[in-house]
Short mmCIF file of C-alpha atoms in Angstrom, two decimals:
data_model
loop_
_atom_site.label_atom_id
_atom_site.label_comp_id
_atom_site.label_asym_id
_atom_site.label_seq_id
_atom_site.Cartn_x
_atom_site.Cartn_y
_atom_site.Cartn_z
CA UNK A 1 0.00 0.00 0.00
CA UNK A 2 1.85 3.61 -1.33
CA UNK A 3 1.75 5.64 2.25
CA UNK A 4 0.01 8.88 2.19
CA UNK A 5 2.28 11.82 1.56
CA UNK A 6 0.75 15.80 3.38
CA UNK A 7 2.16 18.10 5.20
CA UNK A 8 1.38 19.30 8.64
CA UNK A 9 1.00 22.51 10.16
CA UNK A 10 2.61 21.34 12.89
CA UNK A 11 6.37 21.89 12.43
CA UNK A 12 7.01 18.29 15.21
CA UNK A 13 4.41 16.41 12.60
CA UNK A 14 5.75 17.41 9.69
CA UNK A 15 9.61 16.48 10.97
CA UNK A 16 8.75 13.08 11.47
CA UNK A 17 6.87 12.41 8.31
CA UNK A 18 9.96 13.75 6.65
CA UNK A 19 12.46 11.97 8.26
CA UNK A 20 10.73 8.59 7.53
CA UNK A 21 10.05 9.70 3.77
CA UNK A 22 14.06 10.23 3.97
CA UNK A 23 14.82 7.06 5.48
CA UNK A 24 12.75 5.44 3.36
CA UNK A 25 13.08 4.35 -0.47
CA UNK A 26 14.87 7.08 -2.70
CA UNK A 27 12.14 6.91 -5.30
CA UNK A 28 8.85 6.03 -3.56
CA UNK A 29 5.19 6.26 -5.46
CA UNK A 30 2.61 7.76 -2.90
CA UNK A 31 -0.68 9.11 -2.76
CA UNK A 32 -1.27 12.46 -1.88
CA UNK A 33 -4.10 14.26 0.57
CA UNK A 34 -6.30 14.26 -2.47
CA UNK A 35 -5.91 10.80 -3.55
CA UNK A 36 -3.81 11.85 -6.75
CA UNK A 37 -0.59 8.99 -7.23
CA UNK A 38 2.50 10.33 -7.56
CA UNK A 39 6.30 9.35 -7.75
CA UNK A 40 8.46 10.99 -5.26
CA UNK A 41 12.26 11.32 -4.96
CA UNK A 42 13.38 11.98 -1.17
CA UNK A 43 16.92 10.83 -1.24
CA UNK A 44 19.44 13.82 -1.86
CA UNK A 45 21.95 12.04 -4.99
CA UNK A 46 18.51 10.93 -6.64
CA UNK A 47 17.41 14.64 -5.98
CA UNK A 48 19.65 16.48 -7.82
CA UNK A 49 19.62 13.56 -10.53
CA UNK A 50 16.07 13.73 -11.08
CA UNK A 51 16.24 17.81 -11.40
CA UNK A 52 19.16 17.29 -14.05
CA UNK A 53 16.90 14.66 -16.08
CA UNK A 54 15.91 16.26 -19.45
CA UNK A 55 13.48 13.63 -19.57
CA UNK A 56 11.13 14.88 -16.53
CA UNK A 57 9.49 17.47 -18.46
CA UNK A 58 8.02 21.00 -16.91
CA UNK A 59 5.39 21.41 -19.58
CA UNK A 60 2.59 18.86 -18.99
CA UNK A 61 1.71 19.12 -23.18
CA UNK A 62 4.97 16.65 -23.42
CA UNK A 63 2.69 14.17 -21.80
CA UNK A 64 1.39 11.46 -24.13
CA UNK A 65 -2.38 12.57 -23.24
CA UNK A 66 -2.13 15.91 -21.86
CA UNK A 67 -6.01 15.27 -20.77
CA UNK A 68 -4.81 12.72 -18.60
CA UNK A 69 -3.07 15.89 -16.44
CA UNK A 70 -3.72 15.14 -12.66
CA UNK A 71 -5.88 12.04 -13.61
CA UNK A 72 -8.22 14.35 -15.68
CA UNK A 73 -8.79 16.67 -13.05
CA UNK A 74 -7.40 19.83 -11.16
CA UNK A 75 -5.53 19.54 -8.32
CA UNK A 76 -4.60 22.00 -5.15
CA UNK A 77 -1.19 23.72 -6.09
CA UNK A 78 -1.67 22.59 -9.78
CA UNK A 79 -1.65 26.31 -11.26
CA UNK A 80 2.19 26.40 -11.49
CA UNK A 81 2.00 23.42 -14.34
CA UNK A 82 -1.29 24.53 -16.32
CA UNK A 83 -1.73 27.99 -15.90
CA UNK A 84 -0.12 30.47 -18.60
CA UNK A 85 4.04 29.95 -19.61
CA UNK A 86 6.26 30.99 -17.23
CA UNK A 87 9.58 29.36 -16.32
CA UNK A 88 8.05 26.64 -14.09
CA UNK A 89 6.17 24.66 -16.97
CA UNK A 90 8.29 25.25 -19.92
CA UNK A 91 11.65 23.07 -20.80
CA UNK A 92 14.25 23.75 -23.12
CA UNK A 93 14.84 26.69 -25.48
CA UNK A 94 11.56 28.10 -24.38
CA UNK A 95 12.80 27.82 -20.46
CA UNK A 96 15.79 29.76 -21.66
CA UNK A 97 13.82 32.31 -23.21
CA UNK A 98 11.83 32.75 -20.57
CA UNK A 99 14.20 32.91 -17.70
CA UNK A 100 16.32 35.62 -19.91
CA UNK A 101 14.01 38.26 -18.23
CA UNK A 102 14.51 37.59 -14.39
CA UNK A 103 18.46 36.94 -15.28
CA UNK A 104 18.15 40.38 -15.94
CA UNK A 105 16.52 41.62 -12.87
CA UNK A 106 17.68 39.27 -10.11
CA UNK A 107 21.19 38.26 -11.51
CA UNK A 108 23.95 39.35 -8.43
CA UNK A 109 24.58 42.52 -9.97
CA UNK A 110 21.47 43.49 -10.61
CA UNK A 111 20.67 42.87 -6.82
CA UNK A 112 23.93 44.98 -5.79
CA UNK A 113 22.37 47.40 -7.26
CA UNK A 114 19.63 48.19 -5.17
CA UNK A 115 21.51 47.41 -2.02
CA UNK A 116 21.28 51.11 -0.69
CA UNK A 117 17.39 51.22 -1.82
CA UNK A 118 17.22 47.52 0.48
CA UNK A 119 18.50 49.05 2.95
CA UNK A 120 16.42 52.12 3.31
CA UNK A 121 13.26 49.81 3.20
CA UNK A 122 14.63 47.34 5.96
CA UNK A 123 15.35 50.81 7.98
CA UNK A 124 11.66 51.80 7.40
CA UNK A 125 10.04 48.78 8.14
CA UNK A 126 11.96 48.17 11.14
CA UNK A 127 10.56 51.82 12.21
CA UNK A 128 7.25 50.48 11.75
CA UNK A 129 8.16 47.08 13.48
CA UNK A 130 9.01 49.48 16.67
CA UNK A 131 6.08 51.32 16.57
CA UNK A 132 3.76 48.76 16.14
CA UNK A 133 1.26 47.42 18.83
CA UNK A 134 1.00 43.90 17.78
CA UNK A 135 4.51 43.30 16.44
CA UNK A 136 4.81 40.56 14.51
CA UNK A 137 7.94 39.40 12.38
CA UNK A 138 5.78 38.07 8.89
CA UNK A 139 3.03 40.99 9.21
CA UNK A 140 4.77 44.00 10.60
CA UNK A 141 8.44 43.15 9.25
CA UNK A 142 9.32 40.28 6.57
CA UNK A 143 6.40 40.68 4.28
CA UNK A 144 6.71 44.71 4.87
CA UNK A 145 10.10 44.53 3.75
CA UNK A 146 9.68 41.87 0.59
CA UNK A 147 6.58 43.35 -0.86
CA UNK A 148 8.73 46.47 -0.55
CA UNK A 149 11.43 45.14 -2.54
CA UNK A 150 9.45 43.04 -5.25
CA UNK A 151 7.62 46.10 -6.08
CA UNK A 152 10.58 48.14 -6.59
CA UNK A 153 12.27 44.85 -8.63
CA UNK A 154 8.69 43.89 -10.45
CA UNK A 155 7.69 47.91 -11.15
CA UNK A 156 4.69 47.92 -9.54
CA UNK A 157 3.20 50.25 -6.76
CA UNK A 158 3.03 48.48 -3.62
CA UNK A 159 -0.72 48.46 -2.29
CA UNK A 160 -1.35 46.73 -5.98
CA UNK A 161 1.68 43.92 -5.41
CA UNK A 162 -0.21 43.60 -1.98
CA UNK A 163 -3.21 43.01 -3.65
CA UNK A 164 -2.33 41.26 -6.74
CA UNK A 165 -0.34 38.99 -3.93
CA UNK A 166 -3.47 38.22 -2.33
CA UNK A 167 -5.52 37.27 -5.40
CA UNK A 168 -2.11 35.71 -6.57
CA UNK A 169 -2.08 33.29 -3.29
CA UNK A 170 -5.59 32.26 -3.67
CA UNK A 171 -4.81 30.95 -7.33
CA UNK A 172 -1.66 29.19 -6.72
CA UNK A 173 -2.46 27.76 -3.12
CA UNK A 174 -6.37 27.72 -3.11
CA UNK A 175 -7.84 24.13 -1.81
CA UNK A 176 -10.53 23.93 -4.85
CA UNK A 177 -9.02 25.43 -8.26
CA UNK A 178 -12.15 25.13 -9.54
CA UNK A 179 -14.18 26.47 -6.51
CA UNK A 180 -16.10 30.28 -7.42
CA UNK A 181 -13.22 31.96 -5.11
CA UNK A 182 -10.58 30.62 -7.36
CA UNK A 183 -11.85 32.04 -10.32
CA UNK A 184 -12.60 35.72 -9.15
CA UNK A 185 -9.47 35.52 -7.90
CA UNK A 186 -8.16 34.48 -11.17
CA UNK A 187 -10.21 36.96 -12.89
CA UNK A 188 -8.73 39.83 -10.34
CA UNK A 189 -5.19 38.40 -10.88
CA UNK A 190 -5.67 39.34 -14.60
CA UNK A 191 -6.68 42.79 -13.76
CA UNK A 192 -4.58 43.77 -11.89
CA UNK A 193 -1.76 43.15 -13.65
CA UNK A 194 -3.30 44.71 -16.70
CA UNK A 195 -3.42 47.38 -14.52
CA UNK A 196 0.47 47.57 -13.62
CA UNK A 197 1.37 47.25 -17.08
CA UNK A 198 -0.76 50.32 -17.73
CA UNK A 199 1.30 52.12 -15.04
CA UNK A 200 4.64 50.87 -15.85
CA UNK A 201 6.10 53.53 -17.49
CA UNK A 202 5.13 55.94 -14.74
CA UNK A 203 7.44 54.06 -12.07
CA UNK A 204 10.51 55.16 -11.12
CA UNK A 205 13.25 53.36 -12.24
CA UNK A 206 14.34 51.72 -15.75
CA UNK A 207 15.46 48.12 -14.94
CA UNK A 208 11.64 46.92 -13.64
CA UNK A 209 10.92 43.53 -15.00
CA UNK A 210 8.13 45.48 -16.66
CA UNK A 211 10.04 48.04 -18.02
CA UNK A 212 12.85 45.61 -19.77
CA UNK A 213 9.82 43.27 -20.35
CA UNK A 214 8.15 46.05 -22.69
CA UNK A 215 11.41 48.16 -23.66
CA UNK A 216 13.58 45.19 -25.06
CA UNK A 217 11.52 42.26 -24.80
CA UNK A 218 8.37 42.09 -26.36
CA UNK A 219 9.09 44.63 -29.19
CA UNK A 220 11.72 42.00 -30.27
CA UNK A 221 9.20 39.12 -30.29
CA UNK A 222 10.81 37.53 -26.93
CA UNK A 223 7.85 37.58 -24.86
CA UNK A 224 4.10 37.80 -25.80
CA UNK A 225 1.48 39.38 -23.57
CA UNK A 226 0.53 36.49 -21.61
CA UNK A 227 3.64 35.21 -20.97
CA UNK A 228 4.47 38.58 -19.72
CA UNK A 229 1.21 38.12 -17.41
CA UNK A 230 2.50 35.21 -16.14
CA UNK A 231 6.17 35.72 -15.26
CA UNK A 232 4.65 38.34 -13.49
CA UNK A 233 2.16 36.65 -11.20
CA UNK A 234 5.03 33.93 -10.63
CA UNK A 235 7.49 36.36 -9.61
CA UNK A 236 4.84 38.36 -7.58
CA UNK A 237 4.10 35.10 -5.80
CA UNK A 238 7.37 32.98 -5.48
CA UNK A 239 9.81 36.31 -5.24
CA UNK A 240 7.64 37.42 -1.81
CA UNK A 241 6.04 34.20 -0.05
CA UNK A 242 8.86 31.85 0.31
CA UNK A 243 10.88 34.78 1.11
CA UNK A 244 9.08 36.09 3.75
CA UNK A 245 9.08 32.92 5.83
CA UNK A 246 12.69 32.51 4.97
CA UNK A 247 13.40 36.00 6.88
CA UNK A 248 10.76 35.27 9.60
CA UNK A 249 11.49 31.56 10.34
CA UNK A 250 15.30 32.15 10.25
CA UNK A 251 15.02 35.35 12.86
CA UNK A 252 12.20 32.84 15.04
CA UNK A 253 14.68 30.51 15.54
CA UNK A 254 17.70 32.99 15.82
CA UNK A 255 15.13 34.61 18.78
CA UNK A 256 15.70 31.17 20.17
CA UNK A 257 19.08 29.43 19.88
CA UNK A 258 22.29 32.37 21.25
CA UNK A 259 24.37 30.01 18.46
CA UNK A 260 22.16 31.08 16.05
CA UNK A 261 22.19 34.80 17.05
CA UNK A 262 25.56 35.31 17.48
CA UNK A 263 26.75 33.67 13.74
CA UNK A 264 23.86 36.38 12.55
CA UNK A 265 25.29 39.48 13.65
CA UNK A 266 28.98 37.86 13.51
CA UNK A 267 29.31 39.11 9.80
CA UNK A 268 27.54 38.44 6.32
CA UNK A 269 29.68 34.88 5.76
CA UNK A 270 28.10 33.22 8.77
CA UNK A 271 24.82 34.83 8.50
CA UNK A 272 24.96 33.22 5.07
CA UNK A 273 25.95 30.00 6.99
CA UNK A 274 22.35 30.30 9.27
CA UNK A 275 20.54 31.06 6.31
CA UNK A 276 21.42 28.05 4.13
CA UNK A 277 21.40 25.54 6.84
CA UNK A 278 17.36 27.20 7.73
CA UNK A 279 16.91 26.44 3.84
CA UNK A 280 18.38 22.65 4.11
CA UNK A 281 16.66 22.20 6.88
CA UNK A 282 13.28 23.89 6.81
CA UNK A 283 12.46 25.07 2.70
CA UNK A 284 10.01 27.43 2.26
CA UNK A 285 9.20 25.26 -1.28
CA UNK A 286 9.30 21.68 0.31
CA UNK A 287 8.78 19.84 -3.26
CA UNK A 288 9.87 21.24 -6.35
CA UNK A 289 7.33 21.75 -8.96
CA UNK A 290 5.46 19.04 -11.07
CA UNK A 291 7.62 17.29 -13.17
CA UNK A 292 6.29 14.43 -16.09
CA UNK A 293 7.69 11.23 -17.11
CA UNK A 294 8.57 11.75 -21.19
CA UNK A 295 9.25 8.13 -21.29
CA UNK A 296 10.64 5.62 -18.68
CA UNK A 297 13.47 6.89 -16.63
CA UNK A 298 15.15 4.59 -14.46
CA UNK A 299 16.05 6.99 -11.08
CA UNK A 300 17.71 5.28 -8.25
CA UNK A 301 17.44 1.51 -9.56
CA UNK A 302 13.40 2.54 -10.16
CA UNK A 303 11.22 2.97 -12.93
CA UNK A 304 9.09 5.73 -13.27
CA UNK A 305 6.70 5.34 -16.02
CA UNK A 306 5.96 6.97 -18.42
CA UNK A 307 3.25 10.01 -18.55
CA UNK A 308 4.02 9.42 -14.56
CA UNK A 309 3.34 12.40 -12.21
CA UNK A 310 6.15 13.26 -10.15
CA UNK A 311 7.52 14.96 -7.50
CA UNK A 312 10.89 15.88 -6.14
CA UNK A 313 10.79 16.57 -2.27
CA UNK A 314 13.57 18.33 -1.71
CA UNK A 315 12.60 18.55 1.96
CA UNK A 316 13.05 15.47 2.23
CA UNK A 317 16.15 15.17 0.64
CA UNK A 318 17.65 17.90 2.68
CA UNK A 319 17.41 15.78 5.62
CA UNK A 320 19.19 12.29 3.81
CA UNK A 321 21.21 10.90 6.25
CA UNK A 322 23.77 9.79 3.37
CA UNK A 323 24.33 13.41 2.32
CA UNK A 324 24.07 15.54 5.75
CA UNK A 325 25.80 13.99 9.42
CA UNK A 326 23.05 14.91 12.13
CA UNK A 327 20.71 15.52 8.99
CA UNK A 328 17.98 16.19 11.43
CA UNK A 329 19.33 19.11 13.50
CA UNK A 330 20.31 22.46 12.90
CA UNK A 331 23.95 22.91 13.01
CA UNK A 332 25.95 25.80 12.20
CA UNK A 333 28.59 25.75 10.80
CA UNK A 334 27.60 22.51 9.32
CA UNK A 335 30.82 20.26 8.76
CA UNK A 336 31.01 18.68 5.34
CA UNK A 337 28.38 19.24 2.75
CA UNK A 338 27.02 22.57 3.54
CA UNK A 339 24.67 22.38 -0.17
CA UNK A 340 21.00 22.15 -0.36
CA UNK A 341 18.15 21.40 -2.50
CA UNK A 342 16.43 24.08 -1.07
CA UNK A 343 16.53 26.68 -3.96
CA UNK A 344 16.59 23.32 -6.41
CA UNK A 345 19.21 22.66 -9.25
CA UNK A 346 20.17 22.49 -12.20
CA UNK A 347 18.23 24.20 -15.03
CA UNK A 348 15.44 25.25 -12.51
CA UNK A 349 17.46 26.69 -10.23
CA UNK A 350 15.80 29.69 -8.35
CA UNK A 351 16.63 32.98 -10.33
CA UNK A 352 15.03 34.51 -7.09
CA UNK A 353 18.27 32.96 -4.83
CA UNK A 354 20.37 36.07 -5.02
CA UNK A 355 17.90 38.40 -4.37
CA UNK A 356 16.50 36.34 -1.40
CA UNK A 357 19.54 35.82 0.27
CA UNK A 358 20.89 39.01 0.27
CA UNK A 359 17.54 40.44 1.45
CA UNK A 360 17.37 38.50 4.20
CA UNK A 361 21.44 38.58 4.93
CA UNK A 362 20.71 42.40 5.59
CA UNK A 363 17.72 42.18 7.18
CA UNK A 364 18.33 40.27 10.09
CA UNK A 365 21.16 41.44 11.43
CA UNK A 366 19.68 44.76 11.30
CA UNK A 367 16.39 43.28 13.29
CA UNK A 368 18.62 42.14 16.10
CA UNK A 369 20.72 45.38 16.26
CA UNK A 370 18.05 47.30 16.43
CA UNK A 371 16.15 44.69 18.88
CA UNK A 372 18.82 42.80 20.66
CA UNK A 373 16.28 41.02 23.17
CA UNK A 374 13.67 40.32 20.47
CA UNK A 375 12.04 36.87 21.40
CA UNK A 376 8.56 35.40 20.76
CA UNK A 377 5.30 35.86 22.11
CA UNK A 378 4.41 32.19 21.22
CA UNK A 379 6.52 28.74 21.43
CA UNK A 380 8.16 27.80 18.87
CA UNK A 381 6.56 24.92 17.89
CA UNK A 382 3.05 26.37 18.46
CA UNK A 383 3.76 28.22 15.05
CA UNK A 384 0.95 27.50 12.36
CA UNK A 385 1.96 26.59 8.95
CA UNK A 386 0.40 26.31 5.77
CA UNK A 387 0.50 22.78 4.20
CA UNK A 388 0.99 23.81 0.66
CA UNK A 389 3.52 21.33 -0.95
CA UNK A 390 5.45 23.95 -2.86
CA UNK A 391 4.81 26.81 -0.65
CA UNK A 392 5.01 26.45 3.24
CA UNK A 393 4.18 29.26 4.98
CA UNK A 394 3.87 31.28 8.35
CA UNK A 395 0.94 34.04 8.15
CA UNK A 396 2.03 35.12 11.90
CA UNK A 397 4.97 35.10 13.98
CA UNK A 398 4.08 37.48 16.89
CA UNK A 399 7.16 38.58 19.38
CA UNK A 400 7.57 40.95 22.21
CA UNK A 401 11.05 43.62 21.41
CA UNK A 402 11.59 43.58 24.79
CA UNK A 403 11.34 40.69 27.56
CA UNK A 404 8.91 42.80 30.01
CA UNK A 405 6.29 43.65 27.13
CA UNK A 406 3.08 41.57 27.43
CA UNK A 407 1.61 39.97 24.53
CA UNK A 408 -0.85 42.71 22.89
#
């Protein structure tokens, strides 16, 4: 019997379901919440195999029945595979093409760039974040500070990224695709970025996605309109989100572990160190995104089928004994391999990684200079996560600045 495979809000839960998916077969085939069968790779060499393998498409027309997608149905989290052509369901030339566009705006020099501009919205939100009643490190500093950035990066004023976000999230992570909320919140989605690319020339700037996407793109037959739409929505969505609880998981557990806090405000190489150990250990994208069978591909002495669904869970795979000593704790410095899955590989690897990092690499140890006795208002491990397989989230992390406030 294939074991169920769902994540947990509960951070305890969702560790040990990991660990055994890790200890178990590399290549398993499981069902998920919904019932939908799927292949899985959990083991970290078959990992980065598997996201090498030219022959686990992206695009779900390479299937031999595309109306066979998903068993003929839609599925939670499925928008990233059939909706529009963006860099997360194309392969090949057309990937390339694609992925030219956020080269351009998220490449390391690009991000250098705006460091100064990163910093003055860090030093504004953490204004906010002082003056703030209910302080709370997603609502009233990490998503502040990303939806600041992404709009600056994207071109797009920020109370519309907030709300194109919103209608964005409900797309990509509703529960029913189909349900009515899913498509008015499709149907807003569209609008609103019709609505940016209406105002794009009027924000500052002249490297904006939108701006290059319209100045050098498009006129040169690059990019059509909808695939501008959609590289859009996806950067809206995957450039904030899994940001956000990167920078507010990492400075929750930094809150909790001196270790921690002292490698963070040590200097930018062992902040760096915190932040990809957080991302071997706890990904904000726990599976990478749907990849299809072309034909049979043999992956870690098993078959996958053909037309076969399948997923890599690189959260998993972080945590393979083989590859990581003490795969299950947080160490830093980690001895050995210090690489992760957690911004994938290969071909697909995030274009968003630079940008993310050195976000967050500036962010946090401003947050603890500013608020050297920050520490939560909540355990730990009473923190609620979404269960979204490529998106796991934390809507709220509230914290007290200083140990004699009271919970508001």
């Amino acid at each position: 019997m294939s074991r169920v495979f769902a994540l947990s809000p509960n951070q305890a839960d969702n560790d040990s379901m990991l660990t055994a998916l890790a200890q178990g077969g590399a290549v398993q085939q499981v069902v998920l919440s919904t019932g939908l069968r799927v292949w899985v790779v959990a083991h970290h060499a078959e990992a980065k195999a598997a996201l090498l393998d030219s022959r686990l498409k992206k695009d779900p027309a390479t299937l031999s029945d595309p109306s066979h997608l998903f068993d003929g149905g839609r599925h939670p989290e499925d928008s990233y595979a059939v909706l529009g052509r963006h860099v997360l369901n194309t392969d090949g030339a057309d990937h390339r093409r694609l992925r030219e566009l956020l080269t351009k705006c998220l490449a390391p020099k690009a991000v250098d760039r705006r460091r100064q501009r990163i910093t003055e919205i860090i030093e504004t939100s953490l204004g906010t974040l002082a003056a703030s009643a209910a302080p709370d490190l997603v609502t009233t500093f990490a998503a502040p500070v990303l939806t600041s950035v992404m709009s600056e990066v994207i071109g797009i004023e920020k109370t519309l990224l907030e709300r194109l976000l919103t209608a964005v999230r409900t797309v990509i992570g509703g529960a029913d695709p189909r349900s009515a909320e899913a498509r008015e919140a499709a149907d807003a989605q569209q609008q609103l970025i019709l609505e940016a690319i209406d105002d794009h020339e009027r924000f500052p700037g002249t490297d904006t996605l939108l701006k290059l996407a319209f100045r050098d793109y498009r006129p040169r037959g690059k990019l059509n309109l909808a695939e501008v739409m959609s590289m859009v929505a996806l950067t809206v969505f995957a450039g904030t989100t899994t940001s956000t609880t990167l920078l507010a998981h990492t400075a929750a557990l930094a809150s909790t572990r001196e270790d921690l806090l002292e490698a963070i405000t040590a200097g930018p190489a062992s902040c760096s160190a915190v932040l990809s150990e957080v991302l071997r250990r706890f990904p904000p994208t726990p599976c990478a995104t749907w990849r299809f069978a072309a034909e049979d591909v043999e992956v870690g002495g098993v078959t996958i089928p053909r037309d076969a669904t399948v997923l890599v869970v690189v959260a998993a795979a972080n945590r393979d004994p083989l590859a990581y000593p003490d795969a299950d704790r947080l160490v830093v410095p980690r001895p050995g391999n210090t690489g992760h899955l957690g911004f994938g590989h290969g071909p697909h690897f995030c274009a968003g990684a630079p940008l993310a990092l050195t976000t967050a690499n500036m962010a946090l140890p401003a947050l603890f200079a500013r608020f050297p006795r920050l520490s939560l208002a909540v355990p730990l491990e009473e923190l609620h996560w979404t269960t979204n397989l490529g998106d796991r989230t934390l809507s709220s992390v509230p914290i007290r600045l200083r140990p004699d406030e009271r919970p508001a």
